[in-house]
Amino acid sequence: MAIYKRRRYLLMTLDPVHIGAGSYRLGRVDNSIVREPGTRVPKIPGTSLHGAARSYAAQLYETPEAAGQTHDTVTNPEQNPVCYTFGYIKKSNNGQDVKAYSGVVNVFDAHIVLFPVHSLVGPVWVGTVERLREAGFEMSNVPDGWAKEVALLTFARRDPLNLGWLMLNRGGQVTVNAPTNWQTDRWNAIENKIALVHESIFSHIVNSNLEVRTSVSINPETGAAEDKALFTYEAIPRATFLTAEVVLDDYRAKFESVSQNKNSLPSNAVWQSPLDVLDAGLRLIEWLGVGGMGTRGFGRIAIVGQPQEEDYGQQSNAAQSPSGEGATTP
């Protein structure tokens, strides 16, 4: 019988994150980042999270050959938890025999729900009612209709509020509650510093406050900057909150549980399902990062609390981490 489960993660960037789009924004930056086509809001593609999680899970299981495009050197890939989770392609007999299996986990794009912006009252995290509700947050005192020239705040203020270059009037005070399993210190630090804006201006606020850096190549002989080697690149800034979903579609239902005694999994770690393999890989992103510029201080993302888990047709609950509550040590 097929097994269907869905997990929703709350993520927070610990560093600027650059997932390059391979293009440029005319008059803005040379190396732009990936955006949602309809809203132009930056995102972290599921492909980036999937690739990083697979690579790190393979390292944890001490079978790095289980990552990559081909897996010809993996012994018994059908019994390797990383290959079982993410899929594999194995060729033998000089390429005459090909075994190919797709993975059993689907990793979807991570979308921004709360974006940090400088203001006169300090950093404020900007979001929208629609994005927060879609992610599972609950809000109260939200009026039925409100103009895009105002912002709803989770803190007391009488004067207009600037969000970077944009000045918005105060539209009322609201409360935003995160699901219980996401209410950690990281969430508690910002829950009273949230400004809700109209969906139509959210993209403008985000794109006007991205982190943009300038770099230049250095001539190794002169030690000076190379001529015409100046370039700029943008990134999702530190302390941005995103949500991402993963779905388990275990049509084989033949996953064999992996204990810490097999290979050298982190202490107390037990992989009881493909979701545990994926979870272990995602948590290592907090240490090793994802995307470009990783050796220059970019890319680390932390999982906030525990993901919400929902069986198909069942009410959501907090998922149990194989390595304990809020575990971050690989």
PDB file of C-alpha atoms in Angstrom, residues 40-325:
ATOM      1  CA  ARG A  40       8.809  38.223  -8.905  1.00  0.00           C
ATOM      2  CA  VAL A  41       9.422  37.390  -5.248  1.00  0.00           C
ATOM      3  CA  PRO A  42      12.723  35.502  -4.774  1.00  0.00           C
ATOM      4  CA  LYS A  43      12.524  31.850  -3.763  1.00  0.00           C
ATOM      5  CA  ILE A  44      14.758  28.856  -3.085  1.00  0.00           C
ATOM      6  CA  PRO A  45      14.017  26.183  -5.710  1.00  0.00           C
ATOM      7  CA  GLY A  46      13.139  22.701  -4.544  1.00  0.00           C
ATOM      8  CA  THR A  47      15.857  21.378  -6.834  1.00  0.00           C
ATOM      9  CA  SER A  48      18.483  23.215  -4.784  1.00  0.00           C
ATOM     10  CA  LEU A  49      17.151  21.849  -1.486  1.00  0.00           C
ATOM     11  CA  HIS A  50      16.771  18.357  -2.970  1.00  0.00           C
ATOM     12  CA  GLY A  51      20.338  18.260  -4.289  1.00  0.00           C
ATOM     13  CA  ALA A  52      21.896  19.576  -1.095  1.00  0.00           C
ATOM     14  CA  ALA A  53      19.859  17.225   1.126  1.00  0.00           C
ATOM     15  CA  ARG A  54      20.816  14.212  -1.004  1.00  0.00           C
ATOM     16  CA  SER A  55      24.493  15.100  -0.998  1.00  0.00           C
ATOM     17  CA  TYR A  56      24.620  15.656   2.779  1.00  0.00           C
ATOM     18  CA  ALA A  57      22.596  12.521   3.569  1.00  0.00           C
ATOM     19  CA  ALA A  58      24.999  10.509   1.413  1.00  0.00           C
ATOM     20  CA  GLN A  59      27.934  11.968   3.346  1.00  0.00           C
ATOM     21  CA  LEU A  60      26.273  11.105   6.680  1.00  0.00           C
ATOM     22  CA  TYR A  61      25.727   7.514   5.552  1.00  0.00           C
ATOM     23  CA  GLU A  62      29.342   7.388   4.354  1.00  0.00           C
ATOM     24  CA  THR A  63      28.364   6.530   0.803  1.00  0.00           C
ATOM     25  CA  PRO A  64      29.182   9.738  -1.098  1.00  0.00           C
ATOM     26  CA  GLU A  65      28.837   7.785  -4.342  1.00  0.00           C
ATOM     27  CA  ALA A  66      25.075   7.714  -3.658  1.00  0.00           C
ATOM     28  CA  ALA A  67      24.960  11.409  -4.606  1.00  0.00           C
ATOM     29  CA  GLY A  68      25.568  12.739  -8.091  1.00  0.00           C
ATOM     30  CA  GLN A  69      24.056  11.968 -11.479  1.00  0.00           C
ATOM     31  CA  THR A  70      25.068   8.315 -11.834  1.00  0.00           C
ATOM     32  CA  HIS A  71      25.447   5.649  -9.196  1.00  0.00           C
ATOM     33  CA  ASP A  72      27.362   2.918 -11.003  1.00  0.00           C
ATOM     34  CA  THR A  73      29.737   2.395  -8.065  1.00  0.00           C
ATOM     35  CA  VAL A  74      27.039   2.063  -5.404  1.00  0.00           C
ATOM     36  CA  THR A  75      26.834  -1.475  -4.065  1.00  0.00           C
ATOM     37  CA  ASN A  76      23.236  -2.694  -3.839  1.00  0.00           C
ATOM     38  CA  PRO A  77      21.634   0.730  -4.461  1.00  0.00           C
ATOM     39  CA  GLU A  78      18.209  -0.791  -3.828  1.00  0.00           C
ATOM     40  CA  GLN A  79      19.308  -1.276  -0.191  1.00  0.00           C
ATOM     41  CA  ASN A  80      20.993   2.091   0.192  1.00  0.00           C
ATOM     42  CA  PRO A  81      18.642   4.455   2.110  1.00  0.00           C
ATOM     43  CA  VAL A  82      19.877   7.493   0.177  1.00  0.00           C
ATOM     44  CA  CYS A  83      19.267   5.848  -3.209  1.00  0.00           C
ATOM     45  CA  TYR A  84      15.907   4.523  -2.009  1.00  0.00           C
ATOM     46  CA  THR A  85      14.873   8.023  -0.906  1.00  0.00           C
ATOM     47  CA  PHE A  86      16.152  10.098  -3.809  1.00  0.00           C
ATOM     48  CA  GLY A  87      16.320   7.559  -6.651  1.00  0.00           C
ATOM     49  CA  TYR A  88      19.215   6.243  -8.707  1.00  0.00           C
ATOM     50  CA  ILE A  89      20.488   5.291 -12.144  1.00  0.00           C
ATOM     51  CA  LYS A  90      22.966   2.416 -12.395  1.00  0.00           C
ATOM     52  CA  LYS A  91      24.591   1.092 -15.546  1.00  0.00           C
ATOM     53  CA  SER A  92      26.486  -2.182 -15.840  1.00  0.00           C
ATOM     54  CA  ASN A  93      27.764  -4.533 -18.548  1.00  0.00           C
ATOM     55  CA  ASN A  94      29.277  -1.580 -20.455  1.00  0.00           C
ATOM     56  CA  GLY A  95      26.043   0.348 -20.325  1.00  0.00           C
ATOM     57  CA  GLN A  96      23.934  -2.478 -21.730  1.00  0.00           C
ATOM     58  CA  ASP A  97      22.018  -2.974 -18.488  1.00  0.00           C
ATOM     59  CA  VAL A  98      20.444   0.112 -16.944  1.00  0.00           C
ATOM     60  CA  LYS A  99      18.527   0.199 -13.670  1.00  0.00           C
ATOM     61  CA  ALA A 100      16.643   3.393 -12.937  1.00  0.00           C
ATOM     62  CA  TYR A 101      14.292   4.190 -10.060  1.00  0.00           C
ATOM     63  CA  SER A 102      12.790   7.537  -9.177  1.00  0.00           C
ATOM     64  CA  GLY A 103      12.880   8.721  -5.596  1.00  0.00           C
ATOM     65  CA  VAL A 104      10.033   8.586  -3.114  1.00  0.00           C
ATOM     66  CA  VAL A 105      10.231  12.142  -1.759  1.00  0.00           C
ATOM     67  CA  ASN A 106       9.138  15.300  -3.573  1.00  0.00           C
ATOM     68  CA  VAL A 107      10.803  18.533  -2.443  1.00  0.00           C
ATOM     69  CA  PHE A 108       9.017  21.758  -3.365  1.00  0.00           C
ATOM     70  CA  ASP A 109      10.192  25.351  -3.583  1.00  0.00           C
ATOM     71  CA  ALA A 110      10.748  27.362  -0.393  1.00  0.00           C
ATOM     72  CA  HIS A 111       8.716  30.594  -0.424  1.00  0.00           C
ATOM     73  CA  ILE A 112       9.313  33.740   1.603  1.00  0.00           C
ATOM     74  CA  VAL A 113       6.726  34.406   4.324  1.00  0.00           C
ATOM     75  CA  LEU A 114       8.528  37.023   6.466  1.00  0.00           C
ATOM     76  CA  PHE A 115      11.207  39.333   5.096  1.00  0.00           C
ATOM     77  CA  PRO A 116      13.452  41.574   7.268  1.00  0.00           C
ATOM     78  CA  VAL A 117      13.437  45.282   6.411  1.00  0.00           C
ATOM     79  CA  HIS A 118      15.175  48.209   8.091  1.00  0.00           C
ATOM     80  CA  SER A 119      12.863  50.848   9.639  1.00  0.00           C
ATOM     81  CA  LEU A 120      13.040  53.728  12.106  1.00  0.00           C
ATOM     82  CA  VAL A 121      11.919  51.364  14.880  1.00  0.00           C
ATOM     83  CA  GLY A 122      14.588  48.821  13.979  1.00  0.00           C
ATOM     84  CA  PRO A 123      14.269  45.657  11.915  1.00  0.00           C
ATOM     85  CA  VAL A 124      10.708  44.722  10.967  1.00  0.00           C
ATOM     86  CA  TRP A 125       9.641  41.439   9.357  1.00  0.00           C
ATOM     87  CA  VAL A 126       7.249  42.071   6.472  1.00  0.00           C
ATOM     88  CA  GLY A 127       4.692  39.502   5.337  1.00  0.00           C
ATOM     89  CA  THR A 128       1.205  39.241   3.901  1.00  0.00           C
ATOM     90  CA  VAL A 129      -1.979  37.715   5.288  1.00  0.00           C
ATOM     91  CA  GLU A 130      -2.287  35.372   2.311  1.00  0.00           C
ATOM     92  CA  ARG A 131       1.242  33.982   2.539  1.00  0.00           C
ATOM     93  CA  LEU A 132       1.100  33.470   6.296  1.00  0.00           C
ATOM     94  CA  ARG A 133      -2.297  31.746   6.215  1.00  0.00           C
ATOM     95  CA  GLU A 134      -1.149  29.484   3.392  1.00  0.00           C
ATOM     96  CA  ALA A 135       1.844  28.501   5.538  1.00  0.00           C
ATOM     97  CA  GLY A 136      -0.334  27.603   8.542  1.00  0.00           C
ATOM     98  CA  PHE A 137      -0.093  30.762  10.676  1.00  0.00           C
ATOM     99  CA  GLU A 138      -3.193  32.060  12.488  1.00  0.00           C
ATOM    100  CA  MET A 139      -4.038  35.771  12.694  1.00  0.00           C
ATOM    101  CA  SER A 140      -6.616  37.761  14.616  1.00  0.00           C
ATOM    102  CA  ASN A 141      -8.012  41.321  14.335  1.00  0.00           C
ATOM    103  CA  VAL A 142      -7.346  41.385  10.588  1.00  0.00           C
ATOM    104  CA  PRO A 143      -9.965  43.673   8.956  1.00  0.00           C
ATOM    105  CA  ASP A 144     -11.975  42.366   6.018  1.00  0.00           C
ATOM    106  CA  GLY A 145     -10.669  45.056   3.684  1.00  0.00           C
ATOM    107  CA  TRP A 146      -7.751  47.447   4.024  1.00  0.00           C
ATOM    108  CA  ALA A 147      -5.909  49.793   1.696  1.00  0.00           C
ATOM    109  CA  LYS A 148      -2.473  49.049   0.363  1.00  0.00           C
ATOM    110  CA  GLU A 149      -1.213  52.365   1.794  1.00  0.00           C
ATOM    111  CA  VAL A 150      -1.378  50.990   5.342  1.00  0.00           C
ATOM    112  CA  ALA A 151       0.365  48.233   7.274  1.00  0.00           C
ATOM    113  CA  LEU A 152      -1.049  46.027  10.018  1.00  0.00           C
ATOM    114  CA  LEU A 153       1.393  45.743  12.910  1.00  0.00           C
ATOM    115  CA  THR A 154       1.918  43.254  15.718  1.00  0.00           C
ATOM    116  CA  PHE A 155       3.318  46.051  17.902  1.00  0.00           C
ATOM    117  CA  ALA A 156       1.954  49.359  19.182  1.00  0.00           C
ATOM    118  CA  ARG A 157       2.715  52.445  17.108  1.00  0.00           C
ATOM    119  CA  ARG A 158       0.832  55.648  16.276  1.00  0.00           C
ATOM    120  CA  ASP A 159       3.060  57.205  13.629  1.00  0.00           C
ATOM    121  CA  PRO A 160       3.516  55.996  10.032  1.00  0.00           C
ATOM    122  CA  LEU A 161       6.120  53.284   9.552  1.00  0.00           C
ATOM    123  CA  ASN A 162       8.885  53.338   6.974  1.00  0.00           C
ATOM    124  CA  LEU A 163       9.877  50.080   5.296  1.00  0.00           C
ATOM    125  CA  GLY A 164      13.103  51.053   3.596  1.00  0.00           C
ATOM    126  CA  TRP A 165      12.167  53.831   1.183  1.00  0.00           C
ATOM    127  CA  LEU A 166       8.410  53.247   1.561  1.00  0.00           C
ATOM    128  CA  MET A 167       6.282  55.036   4.180  1.00  0.00           C
ATOM    129  CA  LEU A 168       3.021  53.340   5.206  1.00  0.00           C
ATOM    130  CA  ASN A 169       0.322  54.484   7.607  1.00  0.00           C
ATOM    131  CA  ARG A 170      -0.598  52.348  10.585  1.00  0.00           C
ATOM    132  CA  GLY A 171      -3.674  50.283   9.809  1.00  0.00           C
ATOM    133  CA  GLY A 172      -4.275  48.612  13.159  1.00  0.00           C
ATOM    134  CA  GLN A 173      -2.740  46.105  15.546  1.00  0.00           C
ATOM    135  CA  VAL A 174      -3.013  42.387  14.870  1.00  0.00           C
ATOM    136  CA  THR A 175      -1.618  39.176  16.330  1.00  0.00           C
ATOM    137  CA  VAL A 176       0.188  36.459  14.395  1.00  0.00           C
ATOM    138  CA  ASN A 177       0.461  33.015  15.951  1.00  0.00           C
ATOM    139  CA  ALA A 178       2.768  30.335  14.613  1.00  0.00           C
ATOM    140  CA  PRO A 179       1.932  26.618  14.905  1.00  0.00           C
ATOM    141  CA  THR A 180       3.023  25.307  18.299  1.00  0.00           C
ATOM    142  CA  ASN A 181       5.948  23.279  16.996  1.00  0.00           C
ATOM    143  CA  TRP A 182       7.432  26.392  15.336  1.00  0.00           C
ATOM    144  CA  GLN A 183       7.288  28.557  18.488  1.00  0.00           C
ATOM    145  CA  THR A 184      10.994  28.512  19.286  1.00  0.00           C
ATOM    146  CA  ASP A 185      13.348  31.294  20.384  1.00  0.00           C
ATOM    147  CA  ARG A 186      13.848  32.335  16.775  1.00  0.00           C
ATOM    148  CA  TRP A 187      10.128  32.826  16.267  1.00  0.00           C
ATOM    149  CA  ASN A 188       9.627  34.469  19.678  1.00  0.00           C
ATOM    150  CA  ALA A 189      12.304  37.046  18.794  1.00  0.00           C
ATOM    151  CA  ILE A 190      10.298  38.418  15.856  1.00  0.00           C
ATOM    152  CA  GLU A 191       6.609  37.745  16.566  1.00  0.00           C
ATOM    153  CA  ASN A 192       6.141  41.282  17.934  1.00  0.00           C
ATOM    154  CA  LYS A 193       8.062  42.918  15.078  1.00  0.00           C
ATOM    155  CA  ILE A 194       5.847  41.945  12.142  1.00  0.00           C
ATOM    156  CA  ALA A 195       4.226  44.262   9.590  1.00  0.00           C
ATOM    157  CA  LEU A 196       1.553  42.872   7.255  1.00  0.00           C
ATOM    158  CA  VAL A 197       1.254  44.636   3.922  1.00  0.00           C
ATOM    159  CA  HIS A 198      -0.937  44.295   0.873  1.00  0.00           C
ATOM    160  CA  GLU A 199       0.076  41.463  -1.468  1.00  0.00           C
ATOM    161  CA  SER A 200       0.421  43.907  -4.373  1.00  0.00           C
ATOM    162  CA  ILE A 201       3.337  45.789  -2.772  1.00  0.00           C
ATOM    163  CA  PHE A 202       5.073  42.851  -1.073  1.00  0.00           C
ATOM    164  CA  SER A 203       7.194  42.088  -4.133  1.00  0.00           C
ATOM    165  CA  HIS A 204       8.332  45.734  -4.379  1.00  0.00           C
ATOM    166  CA  ILE A 205       9.369  45.810  -0.718  1.00  0.00           C
ATOM    167  CA  VAL A 206      11.292  42.532  -0.993  1.00  0.00           C
ATOM    168  CA  ASN A 207      13.089  43.383  -4.221  1.00  0.00           C
ATOM    169  CA  SER A 208      14.035  46.832  -2.923  1.00  0.00           C
ATOM    170  CA  ASN A 209      15.659  45.397   0.185  1.00  0.00           C
ATOM    171  CA  LEU A 210      17.607  42.402  -1.111  1.00  0.00           C
ATOM    172  CA  GLU A 211      21.258  42.163  -0.164  1.00  0.00           C
ATOM    173  CA  VAL A 212      23.453  43.321  -3.058  1.00  0.00           C
ATOM    174  CA  ARG A 213      27.225  42.905  -2.912  1.00  0.00           C
ATOM    175  CA  THR A 214      29.986  44.049  -5.187  1.00  0.00           C
ATOM    176  CA  SER A 215      33.116  41.986  -5.852  1.00  0.00           C
ATOM    177  CA  VAL A 216      36.119  42.327  -8.097  1.00  0.00           C
ATOM    178  CA  SER A 217      38.770  39.911  -9.324  1.00  0.00           C
ATOM    179  CA  ILE A 218      42.307  40.510  -8.050  1.00  0.00           C
ATOM    180  CA  ASN A 219      45.325  40.245 -10.346  1.00  0.00           C
ATOM    181  CA  PRO A 220      47.663  37.749  -8.606  1.00  0.00           C
ATOM    182  CA  GLU A 221      50.753  39.437 -10.041  1.00  0.00           C
ATOM    183  CA  THR A 222      49.977  43.036  -9.136  1.00  0.00           C
ATOM    184  CA  GLY A 223      47.703  42.437  -6.169  1.00  0.00           C
ATOM    185  CA  ALA A 224      45.387  45.098  -7.569  1.00  0.00           C
ATOM    186  CA  ALA A 225      41.897  44.865  -9.002  1.00  0.00           C
ATOM    187  CA  GLU A 226      41.582  43.481 -12.510  1.00  0.00           C
ATOM    188  CA  ASP A 227      40.358  45.942 -15.124  1.00  0.00           C
ATOM    189  CA  LYS A 228      36.678  45.445 -16.034  1.00  0.00           C
ATOM    190  CA  ALA A 229      36.376  42.631 -13.475  1.00  0.00           C
ATOM    191  CA  LEU A 230      33.903  44.386 -11.178  1.00  0.00           C
ATOM    192  CA  PHE A 231      30.626  42.540 -10.729  1.00  0.00           C
ATOM    193  CA  THR A 232      27.579  42.617  -8.449  1.00  0.00           C
ATOM    194  CA  TYR A 233      25.305  39.881  -7.174  1.00  0.00           C
ATOM    195  CA  GLU A 234      22.179  39.753  -5.039  1.00  0.00           C
ATOM    196  CA  ALA A 235      20.983  37.432  -2.290  1.00  0.00           C
ATOM    197  CA  ILE A 236      18.088  36.746   0.061  1.00  0.00           C
ATOM    198  CA  PRO A 237      19.282  38.442   3.277  1.00  0.00           C
ATOM    199  CA  ARG A 238      19.987  36.905   6.658  1.00  0.00           C
ATOM    200  CA  ALA A 239      16.994  36.290   9.007  1.00  0.00           C
ATOM    201  CA  THR A 240      14.470  35.759   6.212  1.00  0.00           C
ATOM    202  CA  PHE A 241      11.759  33.226   7.068  1.00  0.00           C
ATOM    203  CA  LEU A 242      10.540  30.766   4.404  1.00  0.00           C
ATOM    204  CA  THR A 243       8.316  27.700   4.297  1.00  0.00           C
ATOM    205  CA  ALA A 244       8.914  24.596   2.201  1.00  0.00           C
ATOM    206  CA  GLU A 245       6.920  21.412   1.771  1.00  0.00           C
ATOM    207  CA  VAL A 246       8.040  17.853   1.110  1.00  0.00           C
ATOM    208  CA  VAL A 247       5.752  14.960   0.213  1.00  0.00           C
ATOM    209  CA  LEU A 248       6.477  11.274   0.737  1.00  0.00           C
ATOM    210  CA  ASP A 249       5.147   9.106  -2.084  1.00  0.00           C
ATOM    211  CA  ASP A 250       6.473   5.726  -0.973  1.00  0.00           C
ATOM    212  CA  TYR A 251       4.870   3.511  -3.575  1.00  0.00           C
ATOM    213  CA  ARG A 252       7.351   0.707  -2.869  1.00  0.00           C
ATOM    214  CA  ALA A 253       6.950   0.612   0.950  1.00  0.00           C
ATOM    215  CA  LYS A 254      10.162  -1.417   1.269  1.00  0.00           C
ATOM    216  CA  PHE A 255      12.348   1.026   3.216  1.00  0.00           C
ATOM    217  CA  GLU A 256      14.556  -0.774   5.765  1.00  0.00           C
ATOM    218  CA  SER A 257      15.094   1.076   9.046  1.00  0.00           C
ATOM    219  CA  VAL A 258      18.661   2.272   9.637  1.00  0.00           C
ATOM    220  CA  SER A 259      20.092   2.502  13.155  1.00  0.00           C
ATOM    221  CA  GLN A 260      23.157   4.314  14.418  1.00  0.00           C
ATOM    222  CA  ASN A 261      25.029   1.011  14.480  1.00  0.00           C
ATOM    223  CA  LYS A 262      25.022   0.881  10.705  1.00  0.00           C
ATOM    224  CA  ASN A 263      27.607   3.253   9.282  1.00  0.00           C
ATOM    225  CA  SER A 264      28.222   6.273  11.507  1.00  0.00           C
ATOM    226  CA  LEU A 265      24.988   8.190  11.669  1.00  0.00           C
ATOM    227  CA  PRO A 266      24.914  11.077  14.187  1.00  0.00           C
ATOM    228  CA  SER A 267      24.306  10.096  17.790  1.00  0.00           C
ATOM    229  CA  ASN A 268      20.808   8.808  18.554  1.00  0.00           C
ATOM    230  CA  ALA A 269      19.841   9.081  14.899  1.00  0.00           C
ATOM    231  CA  VAL A 270      17.556   6.423  13.473  1.00  0.00           C
ATOM    232  CA  TRP A 271      16.251   6.536   9.934  1.00  0.00           C
ATOM    233  CA  GLN A 272      12.850   4.887  10.071  1.00  0.00           C
ATOM    234  CA  SER A 273      11.511   6.255   6.798  1.00  0.00           C
ATOM    235  CA  PRO A 274      12.713   8.150   3.712  1.00  0.00           C
ATOM    236  CA  LEU A 275      11.506  11.367   5.368  1.00  0.00           C
ATOM    237  CA  ASP A 276      14.118  10.837   8.103  1.00  0.00           C
ATOM    238  CA  VAL A 277      16.834  10.567   5.438  1.00  0.00           C
ATOM    239  CA  LEU A 278      15.637  13.799   3.855  1.00  0.00           C
ATOM    240  CA  ASP A 279      15.342  15.511   7.240  1.00  0.00           C
ATOM    241  CA  ALA A 280      18.931  14.595   8.160  1.00  0.00           C
ATOM    242  CA  GLY A 281      20.201  16.051   4.896  1.00  0.00           C
ATOM    243  CA  LEU A 282      18.176  19.252   5.257  1.00  0.00           C
ATOM    244  CA  ARG A 283      19.422  19.835   8.801  1.00  0.00           C
ATOM    245  CA  LEU A 284      23.038  19.698   7.626  1.00  0.00           C
ATOM    246  CA  ILE A 285      22.320  22.762   5.439  1.00  0.00           C
ATOM    247  CA  GLU A 286      22.552  24.720   8.703  1.00  0.00           C
ATOM    248  CA  TRP A 287      26.246  23.786   8.726  1.00  0.00           C
ATOM    249  CA  LEU A 288      27.253  23.441   5.093  1.00  0.00           C
ATOM    250  CA  GLY A 289      24.848  25.737   3.264  1.00  0.00           C
ATOM    251  CA  VAL A 290      23.128  25.702  -0.102  1.00  0.00           C
ATOM    252  CA  GLY A 291      23.592  27.727  -3.278  1.00  0.00           C
ATOM    253  CA  GLY A 292      26.471  29.862  -4.497  1.00  0.00           C
ATOM    254  CA  MET A 293      29.213  31.758  -2.663  1.00  0.00           C
ATOM    255  CA  GLY A 294      29.300  29.097   0.056  1.00  0.00           C
ATOM    256  CA  THR A 295      32.971  29.665   0.798  1.00  0.00           C
ATOM    257  CA  ARG A 296      32.371  33.416   1.132  1.00  0.00           C
ATOM    258  CA  GLY A 297      29.892  33.319   3.988  1.00  0.00           C
ATOM    259  CA  PHE A 298      26.715  32.527   2.075  1.00  0.00           C
ATOM    260  CA  GLY A 299      24.131  29.773   2.160  1.00  0.00           C
ATOM    261  CA  ARG A 300      23.367  28.477   5.665  1.00  0.00           C
ATOM    262  CA  ILE A 301      19.678  27.866   6.468  1.00  0.00           C
ATOM    263  CA  ALA A 302      18.273  26.600   9.790  1.00  0.00           C
ATOM    264  CA  ILE A 303      15.113  24.586  10.364  1.00  0.00           C
ATOM    265  CA  VAL A 304      12.950  26.372  12.960  1.00  0.00           C
ATOM    266  CA  GLY A 305      11.358  23.944  15.422  1.00  0.00           C
ATOM    267  CA  GLN A 306       9.903  20.726  14.080  1.00  0.00           C
ATOM    268  CA  PRO A 307       8.069  20.361  10.775  1.00  0.00           C
ATOM    269  CA  GLN A 308       4.314  19.904  10.657  1.00  0.00           C
ATOM    270  CA  GLU A 309       3.448  16.442   9.426  1.00  0.00           C
ATOM    271  CA  GLU A 310       0.203  15.316   7.894  1.00  0.00           C
ATOM    272  CA  ASP A 311      -0.809  11.875   6.684  1.00  0.00           C
ATOM    273  CA  TYR A 312      -3.042  11.876   3.642  1.00  0.00           C
ATOM    274  CA  GLY A 313      -6.546  12.673   4.892  1.00  0.00           C
ATOM    275  CA  GLN A 314      -5.394  13.167   8.498  1.00  0.00           C
ATOM    276  CA  GLN A 315      -4.975  16.282  10.682  1.00  0.00           C
ATOM    277  CA  SER A 316      -1.466  17.720  10.821  1.00  0.00           C
ATOM    278  CA  ASN A 317       0.850  17.075  13.770  1.00  0.00           C
ATOM    279  CA  ALA A 318       4.399  17.902  14.697  1.00  0.00           C
ATOM    280  CA  ALA A 319       6.842  15.448  13.203  1.00  0.00           C
ATOM    281  CA  GLN A 320       9.244  13.661  15.487  1.00  0.00           C
ATOM    282  CA  SER A 321      12.834  14.326  14.574  1.00  0.00           C
ATOM    283  CA  PRO A 322      15.045  11.226  14.457  1.00  0.00           C
ATOM    284  CA  SER A 323      17.727  13.165  16.299  1.00  0.00           C
ATOM    285  CA  GLY A 324      15.575  14.895  18.915  1.00  0.00           C
ATOM    286  CA  GLU A 325      13.787  18.243  19.378  1.00  0.00           C
TER     287      GLU A 325
END
